[in-house]
Structure formats: C-alpha cells, structure tokens
Coordinates of C-alpha atoms and ligand atoms in Angstrom, one line a residue:
X104 CA -21.3 23.0 -11.2
X105 CA -17.8 21.7 -12.1
X106 CA -16.9 18.5 -10.2
X107 CA -13.2 18.0 -9.3
X108 CA -11.1 15.4 -7.5
X109 CA -7.7 16.1 -6.0
X110 CA -4.8 13.7 -5.4
X111 CA -2.6 15.2 -2.6
X112 CA -5.2 17.5 -1.1
X113 CA -3.2 18.1 2.1
X114 CA -0.1 19.4 0.3
X115 CA 1.0 22.8 -0.8
X116 CA -0.8 22.7 -4.2
X117 CA -3.7 20.6 -2.8
X118 CA -4.6 23.1 -0.1
X119 CA -4.3 26.1 -2.5
X120 CA -6.6 24.3 -4.9
X121 CA -9.1 24.0 -2.0
X122 CA -8.8 27.7 -1.3
X123 CA -9.9 28.3 -4.9
X124 CA -12.8 25.9 -4.4
X125 CA -13.8 28.0 -1.3
X126 CA -13.8 31.2 -3.4
X127 CA -15.8 29.6 -6.3
X128 CA -19.1 28.1 -5.3
X129 CA -19.6 26.5 -8.7
X130 CA -16.7 24.1 -8.0
X131 CA -17.6 20.9 -6.2
X132 CA -15.1 18.5 -4.7
X133 CA -16.1 14.8 -5.1
X134 CA -12.8 13.1 -4.1
X135 CA -9.7 13.8 -2.1
X136 CA -6.5 11.9 -1.2
X137 CA -3.7 12.4 1.3
X138 CA -0.7 10.4 2.4
X139 CA -0.6 10.4 6.2
X140 CA -2.1 13.8 7.3
X141 CA -5.3 12.4 8.8
X142 CA -6.1 15.5 10.8
X143 CA -6.1 17.8 7.8
X144 CA -8.0 15.3 5.6
X145 CA -10.7 15.0 8.3
X146 CA -11.1 18.8 8.3
X147 CA -11.2 18.9 4.5
X148 CA -13.9 16.2 4.4
X149 CA -16.0 18.1 6.9
X150 CA -15.7 21.3 4.9
X151 CA -15.9 20.1 1.3
X152 CA -18.0 16.9 1.8
X153 CA -16.4 14.6 -0.9
X154 CA -18.0 11.2 -1.3
X155 CA -14.7 9.3 -1.6
X156 CA -11.3 9.8 0.1
X157 CA -8.1 7.9 0.5
X158 CA -5.1 7.8 2.9
X159 CA -1.9 5.9 2.3
X160 CA -2.3 3.0 4.7
X161 CA -5.2 0.9 6.0
X162 CA -4.7 1.7 9.7
X163 CA -5.1 5.4 9.0
X164 CA -8.2 4.8 6.9
X165 CA -9.8 2.8 9.8
X166 CA -9.0 5.7 12.1
X167 CA -10.5 8.2 9.7
X168 CA -13.6 6.0 9.4
X169 CA -14.1 6.2 13.1
X170 CA -13.6 9.9 13.2
X171 CA -16.0 10.5 10.3
X172 CA -18.7 8.0 11.5
X173 CA -21.2 10.9 11.3
X174 CA -20.5 11.5 7.6
X175 CA -21.4 9.7 4.4
X176 CA -18.0 9.2 2.9
X177 CA -16.2 6.2 1.4
X178 CA -12.6 5.6 2.5
X179 CA -10.3 3.4 0.5
X180 CA -6.5 3.0 1.3
X181 CA -3.4 3.1 -0.8
X182 CA -3.1 2.8 -4.6
X183 CA -6.6 1.3 -4.8
X184 CA -7.9 4.5 -3.2
X185 CA -5.8 6.7 -5.5
X186 CA -7.1 4.9 -8.5
X187 CA -10.7 5.0 -7.3
X188 CA -10.5 8.8 -6.8
X189 CA -8.8 9.2 -10.2
X190 CA -11.6 7.3 -11.9
X191 CA -14.7 8.7 -10.1
X192 CA -17.6 8.7 -12.4
X193 CA -18.9 12.1 -11.6
X194 CA -15.5 14.0 -11.6
X195 CA -14.6 16.0 -14.7
X196 CA -11.1 17.1 -13.8
X197 CA -8.4 15.5 -11.7
X198 CA -5.9 17.7 -9.9
X199 CA -2.7 15.7 -9.6
X200 CA -1.1 17.5 -6.6
X201 CA 0.5 14.4 -5.2
X202 CA 4.3 14.2 -5.0
X203 CA 6.4 11.5 -6.7
X204 CA 6.1 8.8 -9.3
X205 CA 3.1 7.3 -7.4
X206 CA 1.1 9.9 -9.4
X207 CA 1.7 8.1 -12.8
X208 CA -0.8 5.2 -12.5
X209 CA -3.7 7.2 -11.2
X210 CA -3.1 9.9 -13.9
X211 CA -3.2 7.2 -16.6
X212 CA -6.4 5.7 -15.0
X213 CA -8.1 9.1 -15.1
X214 CA -7.1 9.8 -18.7
X215 CA -8.6 6.4 -19.7
X216 CA -11.8 7.5 -18.1
X217 CA -11.6 10.7 -20.1
X218 CA -11.0 13.1 -17.2
X219 CA -9.2 16.3 -17.9
X220 CA -6.0 16.6 -15.9
X221 CA -4.8 19.7 -14.0
X222 CA -1.2 18.5 -13.8
X223 CA 1.0 19.7 -10.9
X224 CA 2.8 16.4 -10.4
X225 CA 6.0 16.8 -12.5
X226 CA 7.2 13.2 -12.2
X227 CA 4.3 12.0 -14.4
X228 CA 5.6 13.7 -17.6
X229 CA 9.3 13.6 -16.7
X230 CA 9.2 9.8 -16.5
X231 CA 6.2 8.8 -18.5
X232 CA 5.6 11.7 -20.9
X233 CA 6.0 9.3 -23.9
X234 CA 3.0 7.3 -22.6
X235 CA 0.8 10.1 -21.1
X236 CA 0.8 12.5 -24.0
X237 CA -0.2 10.1 -26.8
X238 CA -2.8 8.5 -24.5
X239 CA -4.3 11.9 -23.7
X240 CA -4.5 12.8 -27.4
X241 CA -6.1 9.4 -28.1
X242 CA -8.7 9.9 -25.4
X243 CA -9.4 13.6 -26.3
X244 CA -8.3 14.7 -22.8
X245 CA -6.7 18.0 -22.0
X246 CA -3.5 18.1 -19.9
X247 CA -3.7 21.5 -18.2
X248 CA -0.5 22.6 -16.6
X249 CA -0.4 23.8 -13.0
X250 CA 3.3 24.4 -12.7
X251 CA 3.7 28.2 -13.0
X252 CA 6.3 28.1 -15.8
X253 CA 4.2 25.7 -17.9
X254 CA 1.0 27.6 -17.2
X255 CA 2.8 30.8 -18.4
X256 CA 3.9 29.1 -21.6
X257 CA 0.4 27.7 -22.1
X258 CA -1.1 31.2 -21.6
X259 CA 1.5 32.7 -24.0
X260 CA 0.5 30.1 -26.6
X261 CA -3.2 31.0 -26.6
X262 CA -4.5 32.0 -30.1
X263 CA -1.1 31.3 -31.7
X264 CA -0.1 28.7 -34.3
X265 CA 2.1 25.9 -32.9
X266 CA 4.2 26.0 -36.1
X267 CA 5.1 29.6 -35.4
X268 CA 6.8 28.8 -32.1
X269 CA 10.6 29.0 -32.3
X270 CA 11.6 28.7 -28.6
X271 CA 10.2 28.3 -25.1
X272 CA 12.0 30.4 -22.5
X273 CA 11.6 28.9 -19.0
X274 CA 12.4 31.3 -16.2
X275 CA 14.1 30.3 -13.0
X276 CA 14.5 32.3 -9.8
X277 CA 17.9 30.8 -9.3
X278 CA 16.9 29.7 -5.8
X279 CA 18.4 30.8 -2.5
X280 CA 22.0 30.1 -3.5
X281 CA 22.2 32.0 -6.8
X282 CA 25.6 33.5 -7.3
X283 CA 27.3 31.2 -4.7
X284 CA 30.5 29.2 -5.5
X285 CA 30.8 25.4 -5.1
X286 CA 33.0 26.0 -2.1
X287 CA 30.2 28.1 -0.5
X288 CA 27.6 25.4 -1.4
X289 CA 29.6 22.8 0.4
X290 CA 28.8 24.6 3.7
X291 CA 25.0 25.2 3.3
X292 CA 22.6 23.8 5.8
X293 CA 19.1 22.4 5.4
X294 CA 17.5 25.5 6.9
X295 CA 19.2 27.7 4.2
X296 CA 18.1 25.4 1.4
X297 CA 14.5 25.6 2.6
X298 CA 14.4 29.4 2.4
X299 CA 13.1 30.0 -1.1
X300 CA 13.4 33.7 -2.1
X301 CA 10.0 34.0 -3.8
X302 CA 7.8 30.9 -3.7
X303 CA 6.2 29.1 -0.8
X304 CA 6.1 25.4 -1.7
X305 CA 6.4 21.8 -0.3
X306 CA 9.8 20.8 1.1
X307 CA 10.9 18.5 -1.7
X308 CA 10.3 21.0 -4.5
X309 CA 11.9 23.8 -2.4
X310 CA 15.2 21.8 -2.2
X311 CA 14.8 21.0 -6.0
X312 CA 14.7 24.8 -6.5
X313 CA 17.9 25.3 -4.5
X314 CA 19.8 22.6 -6.6
X315 CA 18.2 23.8 -9.9
X316 CA 17.0 20.2 -10.4
X317 CA 13.5 21.6 -10.4
X318 CA 14.3 23.6 -13.5
X319 CA 15.7 20.5 -15.2
X320 CA 12.5 18.6 -14.4
X321 CA 10.5 21.5 -15.8
X322 CA 12.5 21.4 -19.1
X323 CA 11.7 17.7 -19.5
X324 CA 8.1 18.3 -18.6
X325 CA 7.8 21.2 -21.1
X326 CA 9.3 19.0 -23.9
X327 CA 6.4 16.6 -23.6
X328 CA 3.7 19.1 -22.7
X329 CA 4.3 21.3 -25.7
X330 CA 5.8 18.8 -28.1
X331 CA 9.0 20.7 -28.8
X332 CA 12.6 19.6 -29.2
X333 CA 15.0 20.0 -26.3
X334 CA 17.0 22.5 -28.3
X335 CA 14.0 24.8 -28.5
X336 CA 13.9 25.2 -24.7
X337 CA 16.1 27.7 -22.9
X338 CA 16.4 28.3 -19.2
X339 CA 16.7 32.0 -18.2
X340 CA 17.5 33.0 -14.6
X341 CA 15.2 35.8 -13.5
X342 CA 15.6 36.3 -9.8
X343 CA 12.4 38.4 -9.3
X344 CA 10.0 35.6 -10.5
X345 CA 7.7 38.1 -12.1
X346 CA 7.9 36.7 -15.7
X347 CA 6.8 33.2 -15.2
X348 CA 8.0 32.0 -18.6
X349 CA 7.9 33.1 -22.3
X350 CA 7.4 31.9 -25.9
X351 CA 9.5 33.3 -28.7
X352 CA 7.9 33.1 -32.1
X353 CA 9.6 32.7 -35.6
X354 CA 9.3 36.5 -36.2
X355 CA 11.3 37.2 -33.0
X356 CA 8.3 38.4 -31.1
X357 CA 8.1 37.2 -27.5
X358 CA 5.0 36.7 -25.5
X359 CA 5.3 36.3 -21.7
X360 CA 3.0 35.9 -18.8
X361 CA 3.7 38.0 -15.8
X362 CA 2.3 38.1 -12.3
X363 CA 3.1 38.0 -8.6
X364 CA 4.6 34.6 -7.5
X365 CA 1.4 32.9 -6.4
X366 CA 0.4 29.4 -7.4
X367 CA -3.2 30.1 -7.1
X368 CA -3.4 31.8 -10.5
X369 CA -2.0 28.8 -12.5
X370 CA -4.2 26.4 -10.5
X371 CA -7.3 28.5 -11.1
X372 CA -6.4 29.0 -14.8
X373 CA -6.2 25.2 -15.2
X374 CA -9.5 24.7 -13.4
X375 CA -11.5 27.2 -15.5
X376 CA -9.6 27.2 -18.8
X377 CA -10.3 28.8 -21.2
X378 CA -12.1 31.3 -18.9
X379 CA -10.4 33.7 -16.5
X380 CA -11.9 34.4 -13.1
X381 CA -11.3 37.3 -10.7
X382 CA -8.8 36.6 -8.0
X383 CA -8.1 38.5 -4.8
X384 CA -4.5 39.2 -3.8
X385 CA -1.5 41.3 -4.6
X386 CA -1.0 42.4 -8.2
X387 CA 2.3 43.4 -9.8
X388 CA 3.1 47.0 -9.0
X389 CA 5.7 48.0 -11.7
X390 CA 6.6 51.3 -9.9
X391 CA 7.5 49.4 -6.7
X392 CA 9.2 46.7 -8.7
X393 CA 11.6 49.1 -10.4
X394 CA 13.6 46.6 -12.5
X395 CA 13.8 43.0 -13.4
X396 CA 17.0 41.2 -14.4
X397 CA 18.1 38.1 -16.3
X398 CA 21.2 35.8 -16.1
X399 CA 22.5 32.6 -17.7
X400 CA 22.2 29.6 -15.3
X401 CA 25.5 28.5 -13.8
X402 CA 25.5 24.8 -14.7
X403 CA 29.0 24.2 -13.5
X404 CA 28.1 25.1 -9.9
X405 CA 24.5 23.8 -10.1
X406 CA 25.4 20.5 -11.6
X407 CA 21.8 19.2 -11.0
X408 CA 20.6 21.2 -14.0
X409 CA 23.4 19.9 -16.2
X410 CA 22.6 16.3 -15.2
X411 CA 19.0 16.9 -16.0
X412 CA 19.9 18.1 -19.5
X413 CA 22.0 15.0 -19.9
X414 CA 19.1 12.8 -18.8
X415 CA 16.7 14.6 -21.1
X416 CA 19.0 14.1 -24.1
X417 CA 19.5 10.4 -23.2
X418 CA 15.7 10.0 -22.8
X419 CA 14.2 6.5 -22.4
X420 CA 14.5 5.4 -18.8
X421 CA 17.3 7.9 -17.9
X422 CA 14.9 10.7 -16.7
X423 CA 13.3 8.1 -14.4
X424 CA 16.8 7.4 -12.9
X425 CA 17.5 11.1 -12.6
X426 CA 14.2 11.7 -10.9
X427 CA 14.3 8.7 -8.6
X428 CA 17.9 9.4 -7.5
X429 CA 17.0 13.0 -6.8
X430 CA 14.0 12.0 -4.8
X431 CA 16.0 9.7 -2.6
X432 CA 18.9 12.1 -2.3
X433 CA 16.6 14.9 -1.3
X434 CA 14.9 12.8 1.3
X435 CA 18.4 11.9 2.7
X436 CA 19.2 15.6 2.7
X437 CA 15.9 16.5 4.5
X438 CA 16.9 13.8 7.1
X439 CA 20.3 15.5 7.4
X440 CA 22.0 12.3 6.2
X441 CA 23.8 13.8 3.2
X442 CA 25.1 17.2 2.4
X443 CA 23.7 19.6 -0.2
X444 CA 26.4 18.9 -2.8
X445 CA 26.0 15.2 -2.4
X446 CA 22.5 15.4 -4.0
X447 CA 23.9 15.9 -7.6
X448 CA 26.7 13.4 -6.8
X449 CA 24.2 10.7 -6.0
X450 CA 22.2 11.5 -9.1
X451 CA 25.3 11.2 -11.3
X452 CA 26.4 7.9 -9.7
X453 CA 23.0 6.4 -10.4
X454 CA 22.9 7.7 -14.0
X455 CA 26.4 6.4 -14.7
X456 CA 25.4 2.9 -13.4
X457 CA 22.1 2.7 -15.3
X458 CA 21.6 0.6 -18.5
X459 CA 19.1 2.7 -20.4
X460 CA 15.8 1.3 -21.6
X461 CA 14.7 2.9 -24.9
X462 CA 11.0 3.0 -24.5
X463 CA 10.0 2.0 -21.0
X464 CA 6.4 1.0 -20.1
X465 CA 4.9 1.9 -16.7
X466 CA 6.2 -1.3 -15.2
X467 CA 9.8 -0.6 -16.4
X468 CA 9.5 2.9 -15.0
X469 CA 8.4 1.8 -11.6
X470 CA 11.0 -1.0 -11.6
X471 CA 13.7 1.4 -12.6
X472 CA 12.6 3.7 -9.7
X473 CA 12.9 0.8 -7.2
X474 CA 16.3 -0.3 -8.6
X475 CA 17.6 3.3 -8.3
X476 CA 16.5 3.4 -4.6
X477 CA 18.1 0.1 -4.0
X478 CA 21.4 1.1 -5.6
X479 CA 21.6 4.1 -3.3
X480 CA 20.6 2.1 -0.3
X481 CA 23.2 -0.6 -0.9
X482 CA 26.1 0.2 -3.2
X483 CA 26.5 3.9 -2.6
X484 CA 25.5 4.2 1.1
X485 CA 29.1 4.1 2.4
X486 CA 30.1 6.8 0.0
X487 CA 27.2 9.2 0.8
X488 CA 27.1 9.1 4.6
X489 CA 29.4 11.6 6.3
Ligands
NDP701 P1 3.6 18.5 -0.8 O1 4.7 17.7 -0.3 O2 3.2 19.8 -0.2 O3 2.2 17.6 -0.9 C1 2.2 16.3 -1.4 C2 0.8 15.7 -1.3 O4 0.9 14.3 -1.7 C3 0.3 15.7 0.1 O5 -1.1 15.7 0.1 C4 0.7 14.3 0.6 O6 0.0 13.8 1.7 C5 0.5 13.5 -0.6 N1 1.4 12.3 -0.6 C6 2.7 12.3 -0.5 N2 3.2 11.0 -0.6 C7 2.1 10.2 -0.8 C8 1.9 8.8 -1.0 N3 2.9 7.9 -0.9 N4 0.6 8.3 -1.1 C9 -0.4 9.2 -1.1 N5 -0.3 10.5 -1.0 C10 1.0 11.0 -0.8 O7 3.9 18.7 -2.4 P2 3.6 20.0 -3.3 O8 2.2 20.4 -3.2 O9 4.6 21.0 -3.1 O10 3.8 19.4 -4.7 C11 3.0 18.4 -5.4 C12 3.4 18.2 -6.8 O11 3.3 19.4 -7.5 C13 4.9 17.8 -6.9 O12 5.1 16.9 -8.0 C14 5.6 19.1 -7.2 O13 6.8 18.9 -8.0 C15 4.5 19.8 -8.1 N6 4.6 21.3 -8.0 C16 4.5 22.0 -6.8 C17 4.5 23.3 -6.8 C18 4.4 24.1 -5.5 O14 4.3 25.3 -5.6 N7 4.3 23.5 -4.4 C19 4.7 24.1 -8.0 C20 4.8 23.3 -9.2 C21 4.7 21.9 -9.2 P3 0.4 14.2 3.3 O15 0.2 15.6 3.5 O16 -0.6 13.3 4.1 O17 1.8 13.8 3.4
MG702 MG1 7.7 25.6 -11.4

C-alpha cells in the first residue's frame, strides 16, 4: 500500500490523481486539501476516506465539519492545514497540485519530512528552485515531475548518463492563437483563450498556454529540475502535442516520449516510478495521425515567452516577479478587466520596476510576490483598465 497526500485535490490535476487512485487499489489517500470547493472535497472525503483535510478558510472548515459529522476526519484551515497535510507522518509522497506560490512552503515542509514530491505546481521551482533542489538532494528526496513536458524529459533520461545530455527540447502546442499576428491578438476574447487545442486543464494554465507564458515557466522549471544551463534548453512548437518533449545527447541521438495528450500518464508515472502500470484510454494511432510538424516559437508576437527568458537569464527574484505579475494579470483577464495583450504588458512593467535580489529566501520570495501585486493594484491600475 502506497500512502499519498494531495494539495489541491479539487483541481484539474488533483481530480485526475484521484482517478488514478480509483484505478489502483494499492494507493491510499491519507490527506487532501482544497481552496473553496467544499462540495467536491466533501464527496472526495466520503469516497477516499483521508484522515486529514484542509480548506482555505475557517468558516468553510466549520461547515465541512458539520457536513462530515458522521466521519472520522480532522479538518484544519489555511496554511496550517496545508503544512499539516504536507507533513503527515504516514504519507510517502505528496502530490503538489495546488496553483500558485502558496505551494512553496508546504513543499519545503514535506521535503524536510523526507516525503517524495510528485510536483505539478510550477511556481515552486520557478521561484524557489535554488532552495528546493539542494534541500531535496540533502534530504534524499525525489522530485518527480508531473508536468507532461518534464515527465517526458525525465522518461527520456532513464538509463542515460547526465553528462551525455547536450540539450533538452521542450515541445509547445503553440496554444489556440498560434500563427496569429499581434493585431489579431488585440481582438481575442476570454472564451477564445480558454479553448486549448489539445489539453484540458485549469483556467489559469490554459491562459498561460495561450500567451506562451506557460512554456516560459516550464523552461525555468526544467533548468532546476534537470540541472542544465538555460542555453541547453530549446522550445520547439509542435501543434499536435504527441511528442511531449525530448532529450538530445552528445552524439546527436534524440530520445523522445510520445503519447496522447492526457495528464494521467505523467501523474501515474510519478506515483509509481520507476514502475509502469497499465492505463486505459486512447493510444496514439500513427495511421490516423498521419503527420506531425514543428515550428520555431514566435517570440515577437508572444512576448510572454521572451519576457520569461529574460526573467530566467536575470535569475534571483526576477522569476518571482515574472510569475506574480503574470498570476495577477491572468486573474484580471479572467475577470475581463484587462485585454489579452495587456498580460505581457503588465509583466514587463513589473519586471522593469523591480530591484532584483540575488539569492532570495522564502520570505523574500513571498514579499516580492506581494510587492508585485501591490504595484499592479496601485501604480499601474490606471494604465491597465480599459
Ligand atoms: P486548478 O485551478 O484546476 O486547481 C487548483 C487547486 O488548488 C484546486 O484544488 C484549488 O481548490 C486549490 N487552491 C487554489 N488556490 C488555493 C489556495 N489559496 N489555498 C488552498 N488551495 C487552493 O489548477 P490545475 O490543476 O490546472 O494546476 C495545478 C498546478 O499544476 C499549477 O501550478 C499548474 O501550473 C500545474 N500544472 C497543471 C497542469 C494541468 O494539466 N492542469 C499541467 C502541468 C502543470 P478549489 O478547487 O477549492 O479552488
Ligand atoms: Mg506542461
């Protein structure tokens, strides 16, 4: 029996993780957390019977306690709850399927308790990779990637020597607006941006795929996860999303991982690594697929990716500013308060205004996040509303 805890169990990755638990009776859920979705968390507790759960605020936790009066489950609100679930004595692996920088502290807490991490939350490595990776190495903990690109790279590295790697090739679908001009992008609506051509994901990451910011975050994540230099990472647009990413070796040989676009494979691979388990669902049919294609990303139109590369090169606290500004800008876009092209504009304004910290600790990172939000809320608000 493998015991797991999940941060963000009501989200896109969280619910798919629970589907895998349903299909694999030797997985046992001991802890779950959600933000505000009390109805779904209640259902999950009744089905998976964890002994500890958390919701974001106290009122919601009180309500859940009343609803679950017939069950034996401990309910702890907010960050205290996230930390308690992350540190649970009997859990072996923590799935970090929560969205945002709120995932950093619980991930650190879990590593300190020697839990392996099935890492979906990108913000953790993007902003705190310099803290997380050395800590994981020190504690002898595995960081198992859930993001499909990083899982593909991880799978393509199996059995190989790290010294033989020459390049990581991260594939990108290009999102729903691939091939559009800036003029066309100025007209796009929220509904268009939420229509991802291949993947079904949470709203925030779906918008990040449309701006290519997601690919930028993935480049930063890959740098930390695989310990390579930025100039060893190349983004390749591959609209069919069949090749999930590739590794080029010093002899020119390239190893890729292919599959249908379904997050359940990378999640399951992380949970059972190094074993593979059978999985139901569609497989790649090469006759039906016909051909697959590749392009160079258009960084002049999709400025989000260019800014991400700039933040990655700058390093220090700059990726935190990039990430926080993007989070805020995306939430304004989801609330229809800014237009699509204002997302990279807001990010750039925040990056230009920031005084970079060379080696930020967790406090610096969280303070930088808040300062970035405040900057958008105050100084830039009049510029970004239309
Ligand atoms: P979702 O928005 O679908 O889910 C986020 C989860 O986090 C929900 O359970 C949500 O609870 C919870 N949550 C949000 N805010 C808080 C908070 N302040 N306190 C406590 N809990 C909170 O996100 P995704 O599943 O799409 O993504 C999760 C992470 O995985 C992100 O970092 C994303 O970048 C990454 N990722 C996602 C992929 C995907 O296919 N979806 C692919 C690769 C990476 P509630 O439901 O109650 O709001
Ligand atoms: Mg991805």
